[in-house]
mmCIF file with all atom_site columns, N, CA and C in Angstrom:
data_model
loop_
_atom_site.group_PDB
_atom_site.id
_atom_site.type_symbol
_atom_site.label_atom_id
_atom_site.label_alt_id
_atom_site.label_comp_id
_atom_site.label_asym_id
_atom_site.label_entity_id
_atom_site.label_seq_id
_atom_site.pdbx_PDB_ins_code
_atom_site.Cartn_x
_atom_site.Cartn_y
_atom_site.Cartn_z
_atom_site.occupancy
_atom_site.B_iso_or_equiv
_atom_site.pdbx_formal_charge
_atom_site.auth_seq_id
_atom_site.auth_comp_id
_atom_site.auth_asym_id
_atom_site.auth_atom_id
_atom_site.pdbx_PDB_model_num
ATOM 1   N N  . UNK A 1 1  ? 319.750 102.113 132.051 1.00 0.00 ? 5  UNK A N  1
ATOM 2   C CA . UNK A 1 1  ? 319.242 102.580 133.344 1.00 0.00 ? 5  UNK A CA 1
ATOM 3   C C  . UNK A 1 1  ? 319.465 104.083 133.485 1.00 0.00 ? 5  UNK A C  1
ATOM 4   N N  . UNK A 1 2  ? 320.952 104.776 133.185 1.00 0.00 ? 6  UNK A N  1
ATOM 5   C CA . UNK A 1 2  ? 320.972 105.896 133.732 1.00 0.00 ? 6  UNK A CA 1
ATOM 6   C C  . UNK A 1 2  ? 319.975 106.806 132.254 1.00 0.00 ? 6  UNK A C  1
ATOM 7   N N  . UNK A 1 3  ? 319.848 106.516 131.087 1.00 0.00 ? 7  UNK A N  1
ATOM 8   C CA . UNK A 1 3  ? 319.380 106.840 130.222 1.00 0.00 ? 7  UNK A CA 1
ATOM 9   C C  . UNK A 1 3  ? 317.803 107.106 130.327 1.00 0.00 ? 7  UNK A C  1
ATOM 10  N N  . UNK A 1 4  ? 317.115 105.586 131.134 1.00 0.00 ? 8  UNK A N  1
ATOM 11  C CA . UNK A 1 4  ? 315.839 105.546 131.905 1.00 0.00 ? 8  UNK A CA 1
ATOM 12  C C  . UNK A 1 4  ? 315.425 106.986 133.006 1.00 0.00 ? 8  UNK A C  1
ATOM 13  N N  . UNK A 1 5  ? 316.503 106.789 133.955 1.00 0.00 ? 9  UNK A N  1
ATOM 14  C CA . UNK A 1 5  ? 316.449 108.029 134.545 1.00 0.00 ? 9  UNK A CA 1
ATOM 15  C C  . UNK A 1 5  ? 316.125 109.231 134.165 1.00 0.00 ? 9  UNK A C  1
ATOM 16  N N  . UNK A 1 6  ? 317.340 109.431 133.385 1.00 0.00 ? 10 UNK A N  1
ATOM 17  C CA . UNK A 1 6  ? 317.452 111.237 132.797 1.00 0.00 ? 10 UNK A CA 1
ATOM 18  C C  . UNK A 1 6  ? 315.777 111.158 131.887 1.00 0.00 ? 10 UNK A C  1
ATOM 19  N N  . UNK A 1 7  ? 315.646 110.067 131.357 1.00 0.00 ? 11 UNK A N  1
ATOM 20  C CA . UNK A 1 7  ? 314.144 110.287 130.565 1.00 0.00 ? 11 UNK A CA 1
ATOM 21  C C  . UNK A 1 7  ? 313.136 110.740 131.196 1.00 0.00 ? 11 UNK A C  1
ATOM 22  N N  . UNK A 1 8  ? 312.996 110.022 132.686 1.00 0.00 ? 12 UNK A N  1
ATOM 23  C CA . UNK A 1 8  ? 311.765 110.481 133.536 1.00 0.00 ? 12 UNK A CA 1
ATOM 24  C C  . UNK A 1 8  ? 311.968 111.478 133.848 1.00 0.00 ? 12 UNK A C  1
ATOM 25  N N  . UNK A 1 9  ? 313.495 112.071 134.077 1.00 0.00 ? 13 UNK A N  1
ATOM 26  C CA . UNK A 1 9  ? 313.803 113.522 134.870 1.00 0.00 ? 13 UNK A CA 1
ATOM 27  C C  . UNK A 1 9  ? 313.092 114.367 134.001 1.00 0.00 ? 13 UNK A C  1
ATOM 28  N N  . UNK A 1 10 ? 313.659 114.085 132.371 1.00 0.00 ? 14 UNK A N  1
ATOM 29  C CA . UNK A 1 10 ? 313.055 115.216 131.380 1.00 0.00 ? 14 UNK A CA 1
ATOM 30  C C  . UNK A 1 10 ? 311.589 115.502 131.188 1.00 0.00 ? 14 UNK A C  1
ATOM 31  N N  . UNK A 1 11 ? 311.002 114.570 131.727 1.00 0.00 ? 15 UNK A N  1
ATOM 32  C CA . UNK A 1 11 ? 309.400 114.351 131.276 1.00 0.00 ? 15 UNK A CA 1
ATOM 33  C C  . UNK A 1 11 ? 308.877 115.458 132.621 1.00 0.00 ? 15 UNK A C  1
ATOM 34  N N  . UNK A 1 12 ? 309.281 114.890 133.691 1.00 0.00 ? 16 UNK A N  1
ATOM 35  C CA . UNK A 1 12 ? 308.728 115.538 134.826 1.00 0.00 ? 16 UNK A CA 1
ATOM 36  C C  . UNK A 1 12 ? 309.407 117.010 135.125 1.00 0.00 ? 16 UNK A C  1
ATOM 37  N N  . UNK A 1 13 ? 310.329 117.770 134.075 1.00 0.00 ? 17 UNK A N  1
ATOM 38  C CA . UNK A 1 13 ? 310.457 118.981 134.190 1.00 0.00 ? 17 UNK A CA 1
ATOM 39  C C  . UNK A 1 13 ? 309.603 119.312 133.094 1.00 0.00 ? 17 UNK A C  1
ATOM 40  N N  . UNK A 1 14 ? 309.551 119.113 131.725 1.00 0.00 ? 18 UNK A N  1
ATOM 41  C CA . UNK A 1 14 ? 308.277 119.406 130.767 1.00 0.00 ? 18 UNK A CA 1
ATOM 42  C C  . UNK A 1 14 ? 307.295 119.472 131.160 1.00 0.00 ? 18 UNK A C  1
ATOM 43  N N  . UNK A 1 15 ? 306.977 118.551 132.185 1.00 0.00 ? 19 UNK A N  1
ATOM 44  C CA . UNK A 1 15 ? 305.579 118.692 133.004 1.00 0.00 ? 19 UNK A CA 1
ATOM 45  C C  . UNK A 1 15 ? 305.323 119.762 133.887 1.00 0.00 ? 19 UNK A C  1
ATOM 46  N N  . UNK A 1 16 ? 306.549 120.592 134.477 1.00 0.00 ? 20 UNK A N  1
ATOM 47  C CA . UNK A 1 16 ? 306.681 120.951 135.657 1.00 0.00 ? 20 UNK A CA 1
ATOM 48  C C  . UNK A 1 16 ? 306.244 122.396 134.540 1.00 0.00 ? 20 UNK A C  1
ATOM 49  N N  . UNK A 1 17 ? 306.980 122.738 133.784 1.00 0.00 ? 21 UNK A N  1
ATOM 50  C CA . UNK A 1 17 ? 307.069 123.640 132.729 1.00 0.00 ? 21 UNK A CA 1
ATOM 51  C C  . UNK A 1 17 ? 305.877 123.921 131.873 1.00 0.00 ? 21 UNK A C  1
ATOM 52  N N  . UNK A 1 18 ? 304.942 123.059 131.796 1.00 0.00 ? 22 UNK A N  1
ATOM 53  C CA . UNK A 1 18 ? 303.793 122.950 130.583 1.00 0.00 ? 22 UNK A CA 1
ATOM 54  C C  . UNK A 1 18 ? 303.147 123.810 132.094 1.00 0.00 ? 22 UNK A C  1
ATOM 55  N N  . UNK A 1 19 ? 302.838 122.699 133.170 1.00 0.00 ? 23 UNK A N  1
ATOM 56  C CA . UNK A 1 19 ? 301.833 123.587 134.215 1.00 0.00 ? 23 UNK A CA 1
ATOM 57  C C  . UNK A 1 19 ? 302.116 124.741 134.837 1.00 0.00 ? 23 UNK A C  1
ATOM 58  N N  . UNK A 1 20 ? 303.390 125.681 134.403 1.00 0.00 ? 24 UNK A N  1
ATOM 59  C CA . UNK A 1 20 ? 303.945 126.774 134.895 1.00 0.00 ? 24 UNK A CA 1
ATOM 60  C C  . UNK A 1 20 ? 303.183 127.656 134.024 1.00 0.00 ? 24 UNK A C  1
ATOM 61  N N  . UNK A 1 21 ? 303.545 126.899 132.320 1.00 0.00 ? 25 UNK A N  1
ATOM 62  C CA . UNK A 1 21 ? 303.364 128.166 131.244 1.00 0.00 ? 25 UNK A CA 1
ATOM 63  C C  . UNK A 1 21 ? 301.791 128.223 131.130 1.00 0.00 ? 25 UNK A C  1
ATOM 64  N N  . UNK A 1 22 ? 301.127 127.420 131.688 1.00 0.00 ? 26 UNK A N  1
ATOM 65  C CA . UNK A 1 22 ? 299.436 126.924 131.760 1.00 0.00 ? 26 UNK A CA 1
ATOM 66  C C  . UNK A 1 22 ? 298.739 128.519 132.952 1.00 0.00 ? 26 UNK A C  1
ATOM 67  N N  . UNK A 1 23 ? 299.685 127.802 133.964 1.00 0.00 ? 27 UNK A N  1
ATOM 68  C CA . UNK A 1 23 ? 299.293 128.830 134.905 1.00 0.00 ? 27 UNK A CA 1
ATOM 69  C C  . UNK A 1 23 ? 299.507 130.686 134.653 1.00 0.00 ? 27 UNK A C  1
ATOM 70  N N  . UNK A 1 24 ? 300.602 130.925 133.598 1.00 0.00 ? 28 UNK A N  1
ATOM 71  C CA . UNK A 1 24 ? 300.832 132.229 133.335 1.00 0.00 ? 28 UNK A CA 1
ATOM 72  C C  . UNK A 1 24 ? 299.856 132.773 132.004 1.00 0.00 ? 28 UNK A C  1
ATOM 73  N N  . UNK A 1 25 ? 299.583 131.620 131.351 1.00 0.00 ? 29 UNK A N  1
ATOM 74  C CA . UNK A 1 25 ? 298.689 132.131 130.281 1.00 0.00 ? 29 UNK A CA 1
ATOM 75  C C  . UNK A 1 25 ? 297.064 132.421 130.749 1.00 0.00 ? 29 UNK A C  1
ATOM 76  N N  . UNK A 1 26 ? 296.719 131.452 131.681 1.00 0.00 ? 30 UNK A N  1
ATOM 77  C CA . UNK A 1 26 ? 295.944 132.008 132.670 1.00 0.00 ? 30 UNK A CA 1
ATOM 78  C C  . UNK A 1 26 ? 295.546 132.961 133.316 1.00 0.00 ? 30 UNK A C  1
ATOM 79  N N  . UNK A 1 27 ? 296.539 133.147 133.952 1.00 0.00 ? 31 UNK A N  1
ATOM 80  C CA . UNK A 1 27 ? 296.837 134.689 134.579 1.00 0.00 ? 31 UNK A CA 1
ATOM 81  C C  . UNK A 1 27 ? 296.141 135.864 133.449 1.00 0.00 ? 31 UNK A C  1
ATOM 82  N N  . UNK A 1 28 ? 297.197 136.066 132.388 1.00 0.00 ? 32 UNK A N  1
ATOM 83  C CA . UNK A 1 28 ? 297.181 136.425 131.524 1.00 0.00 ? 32 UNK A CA 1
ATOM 84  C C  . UNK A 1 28 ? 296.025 137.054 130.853 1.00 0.00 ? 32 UNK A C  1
ATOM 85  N N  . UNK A 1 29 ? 295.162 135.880 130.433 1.00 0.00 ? 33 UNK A N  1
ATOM 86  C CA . UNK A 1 29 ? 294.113 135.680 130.124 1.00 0.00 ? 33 UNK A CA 1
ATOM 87  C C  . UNK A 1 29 ? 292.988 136.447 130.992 1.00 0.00 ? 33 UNK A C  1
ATOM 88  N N  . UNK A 1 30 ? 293.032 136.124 132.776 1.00 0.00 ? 34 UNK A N  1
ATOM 89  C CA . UNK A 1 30 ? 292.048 136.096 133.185 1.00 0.00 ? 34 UNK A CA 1
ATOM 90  C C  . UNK A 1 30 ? 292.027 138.374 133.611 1.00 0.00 ? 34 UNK A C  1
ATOM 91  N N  . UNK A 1 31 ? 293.654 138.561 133.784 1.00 0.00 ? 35 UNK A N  1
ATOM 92  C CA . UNK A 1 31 ? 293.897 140.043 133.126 1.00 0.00 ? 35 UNK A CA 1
ATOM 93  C C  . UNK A 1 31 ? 293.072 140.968 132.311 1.00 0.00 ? 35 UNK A C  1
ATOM 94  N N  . UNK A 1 32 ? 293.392 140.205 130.973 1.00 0.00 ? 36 UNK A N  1
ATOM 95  C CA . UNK A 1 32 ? 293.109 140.721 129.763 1.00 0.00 ? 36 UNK A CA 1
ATOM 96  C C  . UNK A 1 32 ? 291.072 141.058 130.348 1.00 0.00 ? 36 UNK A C  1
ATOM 97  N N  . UNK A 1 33 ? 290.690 139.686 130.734 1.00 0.00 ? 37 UNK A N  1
ATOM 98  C CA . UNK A 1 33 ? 288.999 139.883 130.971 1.00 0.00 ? 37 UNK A CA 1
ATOM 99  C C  . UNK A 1 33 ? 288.847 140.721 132.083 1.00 0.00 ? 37 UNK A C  1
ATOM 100 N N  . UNK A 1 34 ? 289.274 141.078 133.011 1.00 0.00 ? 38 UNK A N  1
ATOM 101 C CA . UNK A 1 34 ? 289.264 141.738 134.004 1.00 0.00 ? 38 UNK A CA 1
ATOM 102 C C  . UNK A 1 34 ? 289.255 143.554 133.823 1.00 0.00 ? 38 UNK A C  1
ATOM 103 N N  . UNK A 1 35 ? 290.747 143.166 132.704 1.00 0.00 ? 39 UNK A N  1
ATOM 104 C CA . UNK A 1 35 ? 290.409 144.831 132.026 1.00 0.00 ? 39 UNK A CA 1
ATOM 105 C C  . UNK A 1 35 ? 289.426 145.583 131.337 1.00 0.00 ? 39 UNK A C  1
ATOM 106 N N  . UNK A 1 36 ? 288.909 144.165 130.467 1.00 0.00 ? 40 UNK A N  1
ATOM 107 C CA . UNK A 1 36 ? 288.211 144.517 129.326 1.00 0.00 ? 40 UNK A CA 1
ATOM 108 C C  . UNK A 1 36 ? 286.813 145.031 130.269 1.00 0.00 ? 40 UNK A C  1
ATOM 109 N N  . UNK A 1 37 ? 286.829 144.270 131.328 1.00 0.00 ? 41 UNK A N  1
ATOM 110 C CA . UNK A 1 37 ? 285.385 144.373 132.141 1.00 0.00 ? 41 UNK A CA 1
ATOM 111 C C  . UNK A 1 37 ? 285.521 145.752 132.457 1.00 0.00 ? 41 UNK A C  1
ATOM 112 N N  . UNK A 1 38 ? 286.649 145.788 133.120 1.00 0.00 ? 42 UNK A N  1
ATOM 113 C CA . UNK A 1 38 ? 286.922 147.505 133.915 1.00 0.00 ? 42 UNK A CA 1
ATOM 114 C C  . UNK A 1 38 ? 286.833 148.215 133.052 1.00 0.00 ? 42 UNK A C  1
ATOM 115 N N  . UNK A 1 39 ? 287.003 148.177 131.568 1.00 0.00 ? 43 UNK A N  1
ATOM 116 C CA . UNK A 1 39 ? 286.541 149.070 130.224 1.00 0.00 ? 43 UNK A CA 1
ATOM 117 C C  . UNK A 1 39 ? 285.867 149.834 130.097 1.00 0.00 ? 43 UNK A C  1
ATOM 118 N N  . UNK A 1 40 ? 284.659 148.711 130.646 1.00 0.00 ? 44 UNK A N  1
ATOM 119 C CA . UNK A 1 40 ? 283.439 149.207 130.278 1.00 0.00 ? 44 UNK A CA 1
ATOM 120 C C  . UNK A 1 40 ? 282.758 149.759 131.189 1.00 0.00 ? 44 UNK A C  1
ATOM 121 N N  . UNK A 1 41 ? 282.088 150.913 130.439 1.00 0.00 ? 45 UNK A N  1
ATOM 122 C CA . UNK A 1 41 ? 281.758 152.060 131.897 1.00 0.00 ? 45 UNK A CA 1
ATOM 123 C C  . UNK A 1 41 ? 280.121 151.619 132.568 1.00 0.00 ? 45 UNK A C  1
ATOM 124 N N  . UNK A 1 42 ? 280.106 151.517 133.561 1.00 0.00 ? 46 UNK A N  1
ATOM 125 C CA . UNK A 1 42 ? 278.722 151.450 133.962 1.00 0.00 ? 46 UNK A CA 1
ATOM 126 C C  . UNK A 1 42 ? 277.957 152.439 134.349 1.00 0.00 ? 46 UNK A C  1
#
């Protein structure tokens, strides 16, 4: 049981963690296109 526990705890911080590092590579990402746009001269 307490083994059950700590398992779900671990899953639902990996989870908490995957959609953190999801959301910063995002970011990231949507940066990088934003600059590249501002790059370019019109």
């Amino acid at each position: 049981m307490q083994l059950d526990e700590y398992g779900k705890d671990s899953v639902e911080k990996v989870k908490q963690l995957m959609a953190s590092e999801c959301i910063a590579v995002s970011a990231i990402e949507a940066g990088k296109l934003i600059g590249f746009v501002g790059a370019i001269p019109f």
